[in-house]
PDB file of C-alpha atoms in Angstrom:
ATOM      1  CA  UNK A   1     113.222  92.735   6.456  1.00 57.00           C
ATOM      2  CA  UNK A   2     113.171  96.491   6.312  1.00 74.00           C
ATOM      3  CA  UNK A   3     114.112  98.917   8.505  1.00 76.00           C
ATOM      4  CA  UNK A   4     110.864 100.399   8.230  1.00 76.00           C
ATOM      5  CA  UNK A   5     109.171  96.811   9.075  1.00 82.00           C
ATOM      6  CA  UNK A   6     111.164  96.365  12.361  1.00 84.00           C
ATOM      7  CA  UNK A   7     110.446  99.798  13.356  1.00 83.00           C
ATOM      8  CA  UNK A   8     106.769  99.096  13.251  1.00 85.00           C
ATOM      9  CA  UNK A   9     107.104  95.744  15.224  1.00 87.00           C
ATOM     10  CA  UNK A  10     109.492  97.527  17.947  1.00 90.00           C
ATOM     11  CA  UNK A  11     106.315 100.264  18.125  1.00 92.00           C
ATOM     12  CA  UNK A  12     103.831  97.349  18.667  1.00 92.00           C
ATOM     13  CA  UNK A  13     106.144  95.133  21.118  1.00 94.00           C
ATOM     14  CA  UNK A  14     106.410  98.222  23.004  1.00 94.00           C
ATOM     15  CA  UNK A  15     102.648  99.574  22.996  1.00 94.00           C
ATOM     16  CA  UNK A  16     101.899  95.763  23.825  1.00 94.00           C
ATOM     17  CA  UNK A  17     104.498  96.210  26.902  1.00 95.00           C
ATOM     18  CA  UNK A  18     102.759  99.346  28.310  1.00 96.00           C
ATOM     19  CA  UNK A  19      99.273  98.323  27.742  1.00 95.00           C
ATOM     20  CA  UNK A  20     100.245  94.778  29.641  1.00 94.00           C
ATOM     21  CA  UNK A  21     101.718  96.562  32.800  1.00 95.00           C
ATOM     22  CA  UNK A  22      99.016  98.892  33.324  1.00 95.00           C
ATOM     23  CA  UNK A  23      96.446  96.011  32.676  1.00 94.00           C
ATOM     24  CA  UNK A  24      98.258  93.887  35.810  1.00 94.00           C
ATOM     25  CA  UNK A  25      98.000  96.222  38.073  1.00 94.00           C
ATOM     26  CA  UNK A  26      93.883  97.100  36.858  1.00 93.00           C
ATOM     27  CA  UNK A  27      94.192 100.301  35.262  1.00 94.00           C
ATOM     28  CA  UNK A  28      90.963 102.139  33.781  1.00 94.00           C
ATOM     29  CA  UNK A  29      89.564 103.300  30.381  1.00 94.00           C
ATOM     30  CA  UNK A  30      92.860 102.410  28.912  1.00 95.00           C
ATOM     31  CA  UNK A  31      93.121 104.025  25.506  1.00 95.00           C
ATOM     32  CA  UNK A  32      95.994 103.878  23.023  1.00 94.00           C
ATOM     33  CA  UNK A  33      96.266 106.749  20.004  1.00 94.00           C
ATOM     34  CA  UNK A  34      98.248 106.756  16.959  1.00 93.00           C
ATOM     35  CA  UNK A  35     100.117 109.859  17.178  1.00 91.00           C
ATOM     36  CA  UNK A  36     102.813 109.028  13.931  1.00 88.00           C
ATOM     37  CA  UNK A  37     101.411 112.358  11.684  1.00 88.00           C
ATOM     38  CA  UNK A  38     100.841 114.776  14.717  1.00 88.00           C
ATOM     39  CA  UNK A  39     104.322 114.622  16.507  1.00 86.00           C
ATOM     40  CA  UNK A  40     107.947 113.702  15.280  1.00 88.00           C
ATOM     41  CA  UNK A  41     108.538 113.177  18.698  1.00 90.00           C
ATOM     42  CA  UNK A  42     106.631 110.084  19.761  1.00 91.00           C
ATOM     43  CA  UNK A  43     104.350 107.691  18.219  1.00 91.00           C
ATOM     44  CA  UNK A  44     102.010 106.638  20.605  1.00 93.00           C
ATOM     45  CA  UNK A  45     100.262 108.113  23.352  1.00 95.00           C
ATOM     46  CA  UNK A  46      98.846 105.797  26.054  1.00 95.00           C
ATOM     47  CA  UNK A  47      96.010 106.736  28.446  1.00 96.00           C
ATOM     48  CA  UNK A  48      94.486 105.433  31.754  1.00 96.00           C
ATOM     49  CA  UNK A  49      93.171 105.721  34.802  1.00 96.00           C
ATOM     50  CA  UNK A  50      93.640 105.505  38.758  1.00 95.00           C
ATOM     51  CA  UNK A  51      91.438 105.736  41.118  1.00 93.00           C
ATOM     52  CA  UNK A  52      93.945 106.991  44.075  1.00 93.00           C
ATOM     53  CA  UNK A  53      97.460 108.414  44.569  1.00 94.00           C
ATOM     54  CA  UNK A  54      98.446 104.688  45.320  1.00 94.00           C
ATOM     55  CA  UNK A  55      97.059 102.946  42.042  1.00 95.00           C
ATOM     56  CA  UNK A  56      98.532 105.824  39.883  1.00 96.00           C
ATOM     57  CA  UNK A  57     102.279 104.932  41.473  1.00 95.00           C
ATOM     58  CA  UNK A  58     101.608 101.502  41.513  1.00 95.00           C
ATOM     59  CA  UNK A  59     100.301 101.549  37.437  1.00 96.00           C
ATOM     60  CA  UNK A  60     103.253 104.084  36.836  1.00 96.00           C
ATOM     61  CA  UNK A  61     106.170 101.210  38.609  1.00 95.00           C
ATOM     62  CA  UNK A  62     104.793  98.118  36.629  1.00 96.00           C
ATOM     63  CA  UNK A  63     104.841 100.011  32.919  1.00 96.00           C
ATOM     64  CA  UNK A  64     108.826 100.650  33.939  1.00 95.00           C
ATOM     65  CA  UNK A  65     109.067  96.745  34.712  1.00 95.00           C
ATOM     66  CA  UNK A  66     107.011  95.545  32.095  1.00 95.00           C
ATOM     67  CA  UNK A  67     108.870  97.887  29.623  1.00 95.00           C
ATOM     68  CA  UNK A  68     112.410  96.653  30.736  1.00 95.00           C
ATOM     69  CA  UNK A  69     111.489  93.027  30.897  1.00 94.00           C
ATOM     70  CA  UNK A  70     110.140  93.505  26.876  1.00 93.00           C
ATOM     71  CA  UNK A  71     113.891  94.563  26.305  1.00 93.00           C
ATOM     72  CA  UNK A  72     113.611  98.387  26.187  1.00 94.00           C
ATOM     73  CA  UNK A  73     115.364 101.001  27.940  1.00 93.00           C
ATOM     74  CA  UNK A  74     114.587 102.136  31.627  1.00 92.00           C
ATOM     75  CA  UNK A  75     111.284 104.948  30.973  1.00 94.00           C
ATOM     76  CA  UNK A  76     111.606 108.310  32.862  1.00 94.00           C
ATOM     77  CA  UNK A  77     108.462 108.604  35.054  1.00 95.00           C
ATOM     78  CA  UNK A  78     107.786 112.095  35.946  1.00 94.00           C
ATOM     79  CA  UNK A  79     105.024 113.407  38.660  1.00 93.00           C
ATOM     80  CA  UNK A  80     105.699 110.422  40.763  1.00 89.00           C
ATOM     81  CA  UNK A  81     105.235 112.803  43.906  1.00 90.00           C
ATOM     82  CA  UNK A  82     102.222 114.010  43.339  1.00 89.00           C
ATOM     83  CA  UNK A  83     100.273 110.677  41.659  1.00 90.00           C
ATOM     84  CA  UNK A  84      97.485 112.537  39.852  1.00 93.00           C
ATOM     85  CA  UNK A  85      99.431 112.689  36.867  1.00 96.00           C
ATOM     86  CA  UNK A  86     101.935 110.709  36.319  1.00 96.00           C
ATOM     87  CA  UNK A  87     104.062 110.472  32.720  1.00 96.00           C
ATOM     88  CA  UNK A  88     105.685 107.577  31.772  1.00 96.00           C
ATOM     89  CA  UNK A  89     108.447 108.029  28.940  1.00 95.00           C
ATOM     90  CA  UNK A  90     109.017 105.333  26.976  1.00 94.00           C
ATOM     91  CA  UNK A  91     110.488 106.701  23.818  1.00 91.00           C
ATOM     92  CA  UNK A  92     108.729 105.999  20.989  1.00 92.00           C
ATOM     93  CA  UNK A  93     105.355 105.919  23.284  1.00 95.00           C
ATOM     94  CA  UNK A  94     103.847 108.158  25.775  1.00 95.00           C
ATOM     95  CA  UNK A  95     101.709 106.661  28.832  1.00 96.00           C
ATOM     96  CA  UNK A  96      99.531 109.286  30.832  1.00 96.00           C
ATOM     97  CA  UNK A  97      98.176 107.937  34.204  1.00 97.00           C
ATOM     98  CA  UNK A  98      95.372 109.893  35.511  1.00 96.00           C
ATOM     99  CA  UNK A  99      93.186 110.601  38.067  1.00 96.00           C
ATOM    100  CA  UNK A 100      89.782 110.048  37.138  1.00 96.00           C
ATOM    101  CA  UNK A 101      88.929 114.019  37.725  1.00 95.00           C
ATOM    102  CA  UNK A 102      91.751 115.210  36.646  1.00 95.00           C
ATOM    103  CA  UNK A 103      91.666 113.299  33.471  1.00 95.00           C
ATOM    104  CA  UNK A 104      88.111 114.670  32.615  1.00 94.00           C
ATOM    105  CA  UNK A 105      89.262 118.133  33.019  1.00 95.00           C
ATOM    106  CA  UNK A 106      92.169 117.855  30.810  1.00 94.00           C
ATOM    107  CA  UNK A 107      90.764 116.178  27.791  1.00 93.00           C
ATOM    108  CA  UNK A 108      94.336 114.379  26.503  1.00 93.00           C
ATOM    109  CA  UNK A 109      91.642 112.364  23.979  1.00 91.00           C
ATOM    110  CA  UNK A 110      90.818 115.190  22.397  1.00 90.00           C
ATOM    111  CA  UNK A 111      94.502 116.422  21.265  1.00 89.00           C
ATOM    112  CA  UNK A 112      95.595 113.201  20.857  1.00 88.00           C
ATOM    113  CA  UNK A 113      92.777 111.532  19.617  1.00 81.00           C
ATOM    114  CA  UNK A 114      92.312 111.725  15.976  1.00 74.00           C
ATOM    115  CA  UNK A 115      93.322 108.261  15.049  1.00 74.00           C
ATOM    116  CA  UNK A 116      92.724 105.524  18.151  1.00 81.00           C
ATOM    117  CA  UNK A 117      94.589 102.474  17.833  1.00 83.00           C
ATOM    118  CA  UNK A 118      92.169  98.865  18.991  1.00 76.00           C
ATOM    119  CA  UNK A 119      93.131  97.210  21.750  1.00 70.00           C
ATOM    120  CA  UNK A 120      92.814  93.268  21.958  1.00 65.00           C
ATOM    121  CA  UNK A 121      90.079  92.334  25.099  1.00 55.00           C
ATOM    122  CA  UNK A 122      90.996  90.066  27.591  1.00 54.00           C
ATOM    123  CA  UNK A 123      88.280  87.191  25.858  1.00 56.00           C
ATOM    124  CA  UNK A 124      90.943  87.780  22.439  1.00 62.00           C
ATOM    125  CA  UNK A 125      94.117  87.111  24.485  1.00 61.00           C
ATOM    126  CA  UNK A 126      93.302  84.510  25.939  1.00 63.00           C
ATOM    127  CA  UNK A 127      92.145  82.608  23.560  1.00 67.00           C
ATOM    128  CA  UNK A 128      95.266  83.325  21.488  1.00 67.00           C
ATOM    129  CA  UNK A 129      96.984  82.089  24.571  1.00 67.00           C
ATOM    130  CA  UNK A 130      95.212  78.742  24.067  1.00 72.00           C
ATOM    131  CA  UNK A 131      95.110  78.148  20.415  1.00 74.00           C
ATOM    132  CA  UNK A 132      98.922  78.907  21.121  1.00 70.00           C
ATOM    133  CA  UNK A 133      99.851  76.642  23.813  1.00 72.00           C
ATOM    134  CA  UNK A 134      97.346  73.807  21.956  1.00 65.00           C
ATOM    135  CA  UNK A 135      99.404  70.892  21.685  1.00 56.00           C
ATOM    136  CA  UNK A 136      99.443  68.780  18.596  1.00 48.00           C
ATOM    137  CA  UNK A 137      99.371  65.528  20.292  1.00 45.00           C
ATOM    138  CA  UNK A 138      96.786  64.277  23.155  1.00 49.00           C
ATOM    139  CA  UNK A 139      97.855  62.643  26.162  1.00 48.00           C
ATOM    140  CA  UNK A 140      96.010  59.152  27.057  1.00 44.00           C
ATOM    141  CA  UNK A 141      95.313  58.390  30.774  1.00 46.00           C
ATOM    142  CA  UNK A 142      98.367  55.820  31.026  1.00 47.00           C
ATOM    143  CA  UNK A 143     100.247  58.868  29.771  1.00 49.00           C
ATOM    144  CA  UNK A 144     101.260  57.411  26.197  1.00 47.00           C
ATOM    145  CA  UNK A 145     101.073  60.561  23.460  1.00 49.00           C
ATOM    146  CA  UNK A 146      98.847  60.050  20.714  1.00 51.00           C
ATOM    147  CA  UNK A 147      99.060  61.829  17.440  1.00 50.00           C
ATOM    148  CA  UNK A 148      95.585  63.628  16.929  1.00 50.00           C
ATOM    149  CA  UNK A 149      94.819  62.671  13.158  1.00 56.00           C
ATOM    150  CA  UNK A 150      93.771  64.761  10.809  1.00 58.00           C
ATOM    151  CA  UNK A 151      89.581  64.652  10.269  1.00 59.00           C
ATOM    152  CA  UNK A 152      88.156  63.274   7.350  1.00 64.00           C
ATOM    153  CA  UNK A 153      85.395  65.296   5.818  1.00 65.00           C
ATOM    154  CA  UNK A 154      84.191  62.410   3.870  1.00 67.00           C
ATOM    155  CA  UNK A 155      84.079  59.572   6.252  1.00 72.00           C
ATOM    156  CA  UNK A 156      82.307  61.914   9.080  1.00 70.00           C
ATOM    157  CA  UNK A 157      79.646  62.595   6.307  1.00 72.00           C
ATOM    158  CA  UNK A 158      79.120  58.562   5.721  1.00 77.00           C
ATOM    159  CA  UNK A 159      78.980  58.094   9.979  1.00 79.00           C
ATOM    160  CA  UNK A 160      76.773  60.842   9.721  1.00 76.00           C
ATOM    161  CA  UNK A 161      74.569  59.290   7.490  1.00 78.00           C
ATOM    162  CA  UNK A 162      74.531  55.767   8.639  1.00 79.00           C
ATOM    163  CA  UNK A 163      73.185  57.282  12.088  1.00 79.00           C
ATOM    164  CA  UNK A 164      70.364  59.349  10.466  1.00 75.00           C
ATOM    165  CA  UNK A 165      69.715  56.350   8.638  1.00 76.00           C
ATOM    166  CA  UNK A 166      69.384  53.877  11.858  1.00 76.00           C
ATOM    167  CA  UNK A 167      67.729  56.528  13.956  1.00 71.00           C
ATOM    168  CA  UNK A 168      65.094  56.792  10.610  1.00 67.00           C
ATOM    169  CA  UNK A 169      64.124  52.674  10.484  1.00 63.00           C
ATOM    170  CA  UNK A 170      62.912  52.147  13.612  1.00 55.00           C
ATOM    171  CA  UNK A 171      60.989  55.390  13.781  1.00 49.00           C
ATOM    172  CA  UNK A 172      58.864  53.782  11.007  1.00 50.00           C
ATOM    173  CA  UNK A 173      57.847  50.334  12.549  1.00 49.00           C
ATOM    174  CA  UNK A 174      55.634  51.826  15.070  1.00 52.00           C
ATOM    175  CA  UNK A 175      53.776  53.717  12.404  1.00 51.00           C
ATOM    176  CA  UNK A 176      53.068  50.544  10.325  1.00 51.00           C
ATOM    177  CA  UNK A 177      52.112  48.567  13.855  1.00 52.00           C
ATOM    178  CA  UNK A 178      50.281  51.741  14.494  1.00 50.00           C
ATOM    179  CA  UNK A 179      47.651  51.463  11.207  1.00 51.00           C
ATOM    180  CA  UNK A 180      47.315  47.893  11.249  1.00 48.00           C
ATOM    181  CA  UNK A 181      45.957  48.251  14.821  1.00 52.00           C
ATOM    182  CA  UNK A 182      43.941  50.899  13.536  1.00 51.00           C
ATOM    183  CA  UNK A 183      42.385  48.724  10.517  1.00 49.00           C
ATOM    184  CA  UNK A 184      41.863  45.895  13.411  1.00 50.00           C
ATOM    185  CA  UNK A 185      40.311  48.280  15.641  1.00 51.00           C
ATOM    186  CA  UNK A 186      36.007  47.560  15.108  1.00 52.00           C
ATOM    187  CA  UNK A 187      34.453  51.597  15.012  1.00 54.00           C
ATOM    188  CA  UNK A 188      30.690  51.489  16.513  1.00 55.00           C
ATOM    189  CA  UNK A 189      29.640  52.538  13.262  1.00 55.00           C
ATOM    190  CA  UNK A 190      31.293  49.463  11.324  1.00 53.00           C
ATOM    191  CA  UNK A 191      29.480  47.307  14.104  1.00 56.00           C
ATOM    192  CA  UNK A 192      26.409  49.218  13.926  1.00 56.00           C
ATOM    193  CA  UNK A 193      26.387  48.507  10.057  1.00 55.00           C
ATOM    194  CA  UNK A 194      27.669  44.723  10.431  1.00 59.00           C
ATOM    195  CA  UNK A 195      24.477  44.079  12.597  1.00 57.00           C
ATOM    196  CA  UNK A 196      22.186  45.841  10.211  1.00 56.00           C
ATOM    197  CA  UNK A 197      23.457  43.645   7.234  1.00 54.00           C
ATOM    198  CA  UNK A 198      22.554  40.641   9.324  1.00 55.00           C
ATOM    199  CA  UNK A 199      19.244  41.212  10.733  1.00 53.00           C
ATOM    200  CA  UNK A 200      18.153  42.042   6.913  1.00 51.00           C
ATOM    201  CA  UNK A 201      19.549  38.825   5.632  1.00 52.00           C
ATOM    202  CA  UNK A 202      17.760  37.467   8.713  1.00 51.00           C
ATOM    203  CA  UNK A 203      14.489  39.026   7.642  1.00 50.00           C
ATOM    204  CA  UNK A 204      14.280  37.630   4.039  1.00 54.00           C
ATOM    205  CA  UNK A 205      11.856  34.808   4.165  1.00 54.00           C
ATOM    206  CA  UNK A 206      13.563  31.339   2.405  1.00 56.00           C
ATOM    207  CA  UNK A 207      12.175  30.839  -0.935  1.00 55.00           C
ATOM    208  CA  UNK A 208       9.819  27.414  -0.645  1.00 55.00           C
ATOM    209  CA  UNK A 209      10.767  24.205  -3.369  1.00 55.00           C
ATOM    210  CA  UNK A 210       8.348  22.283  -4.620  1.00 57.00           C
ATOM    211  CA  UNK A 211       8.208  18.924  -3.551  1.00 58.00           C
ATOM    212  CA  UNK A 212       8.591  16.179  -6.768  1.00 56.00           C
ATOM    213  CA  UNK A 213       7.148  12.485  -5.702  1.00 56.00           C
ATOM    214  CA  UNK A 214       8.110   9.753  -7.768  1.00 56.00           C
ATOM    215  CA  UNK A 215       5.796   6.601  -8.072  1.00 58.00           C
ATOM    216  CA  UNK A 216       2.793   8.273  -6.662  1.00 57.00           C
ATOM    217  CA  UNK A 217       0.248   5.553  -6.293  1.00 59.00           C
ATOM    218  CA  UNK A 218      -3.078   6.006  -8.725  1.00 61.00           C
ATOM    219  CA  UNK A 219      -6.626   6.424  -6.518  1.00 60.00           C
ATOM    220  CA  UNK A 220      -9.097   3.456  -7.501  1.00 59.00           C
ATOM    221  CA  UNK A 221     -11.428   3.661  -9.331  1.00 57.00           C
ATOM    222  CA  UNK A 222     -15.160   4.083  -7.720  1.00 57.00           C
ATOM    223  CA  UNK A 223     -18.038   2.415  -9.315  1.00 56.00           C
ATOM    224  CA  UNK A 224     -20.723   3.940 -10.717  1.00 55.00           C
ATOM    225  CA  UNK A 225     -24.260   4.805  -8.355  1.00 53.00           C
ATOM    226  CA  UNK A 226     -26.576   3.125 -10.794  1.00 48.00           C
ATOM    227  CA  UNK A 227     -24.549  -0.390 -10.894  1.00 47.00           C
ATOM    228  CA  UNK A 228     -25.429  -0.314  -7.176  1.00 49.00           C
ATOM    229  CA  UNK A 229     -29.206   0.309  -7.678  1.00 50.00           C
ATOM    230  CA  UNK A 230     -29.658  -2.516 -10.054  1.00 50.00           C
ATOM    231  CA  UNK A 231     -28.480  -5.550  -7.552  1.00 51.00           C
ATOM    232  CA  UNK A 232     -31.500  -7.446  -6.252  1.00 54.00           C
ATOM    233  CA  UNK A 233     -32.242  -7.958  -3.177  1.00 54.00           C
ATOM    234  CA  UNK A 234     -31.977 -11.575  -1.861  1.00 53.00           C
ATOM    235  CA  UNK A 235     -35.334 -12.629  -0.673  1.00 51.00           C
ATOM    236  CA  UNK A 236     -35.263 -14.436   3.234  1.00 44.00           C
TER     237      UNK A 236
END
């Protein structure tokens, strides 16, 4: 690693320092600048707000605490007295706590300015914090450890599958049930036409069959008038 390298990380464990011990004690409009090609002197140059003498002291002690605890020297603090404008020297970074009014009438972001440096939120941290202290291993209710194993891509696509599957069958049986009931169901019209059909049949008058005898008896024979005429009469 190069000197260069660990100079930059020092910068960055120190800005982080500042920036956490005027967070803790809820400094305002905190704004960090990148000051490497304006001054030889320092490299940063750290901005924010208090909103009384007593915030400004307090934000000024916990950037000396939070400074020594990151394993940096003891800051000089000058303005202390006063507590409108306190300056916290770090070294390699400047921090400038200000009074909101006198703040606005000084205008530090525009000499210092030129090249702002982003600053994590509080949403990023913390979830940093969490992906960080994320064990790999889950802890059961009897308090036995339990390796989390590693997903399958392939065998969540089959489960995935198989469900839309089940949940697709029985959505279709109530369709079928549904048009079978519907061909059962008897519309007036299809009644109204039924009935028609059968009072026509009804109406058509049944054709009449001839009626065939067998062995039909021959009439007699009647004698003639004049045979009749010709008897005589039997005297008394």
């Amino acid at each position: 690693m190069t000197s260069e390298t660990t100079a930059k990380k020092d910068i960055q464990k120190l800005q982080r320092a500042i920036v956490d011990g005027l967070e803790d004690v809820k400094g305002q409009d905190i704004v960090v600048f990148n000051t490497e090609t304006l001054s030889p002197l320092f490299e940063r140059v750290i901005i924010a707000s208090g909103t009384s003498n007593r915030q400004t002291k307090a934000l000024a002690s916990s950037v000396r605490d939070a400074v020594r605890e990151a394993g940096f020297d003891k800051p000089r603090i000058e303005g202390e007295d006063n507590g409108e404008w306190i300056i916290i020297d770090c070294g390699q970074a400047v921090a400038h706590v200000m009074q909101p009014v006198i703040r606005q009438y000084y205008r530090l972001e525009e000499i210092w300015g030129q090249k702002p440096v982003r600053l994590k939120s509080a949403a990023e941290k913390a979830a940093e914090a969490r992906a960080a202290a994320k064990p790999a291993s889950k802890t059961t209710r009897k308090g036995v450890e339990k390796e989390v194993k590693p997903v399958d891509a392939k065998s969540v696509a089959r489960k995935q599958a198989k469900a839309a599957a089940a949940a697709a069958a029985p959505a279709k049986a109530p369709a079928k049930k549904a048009t079978a009931k519907t061909a059962a169901v008897k519309t007036p019209a299809a009644k109204a036409t039924r009935k028609t059909a059968g009072s026509a049949k009804t109406a058509q008058p049944k054709a009449v069959l001839p009626k065939l005898v067998v062995n039909k008896p021959k009439p007699a024979a009647k004698k003639p008038a004049a045979a009749k005429k010709a008897a005589p009469k039997k005297k008394a």
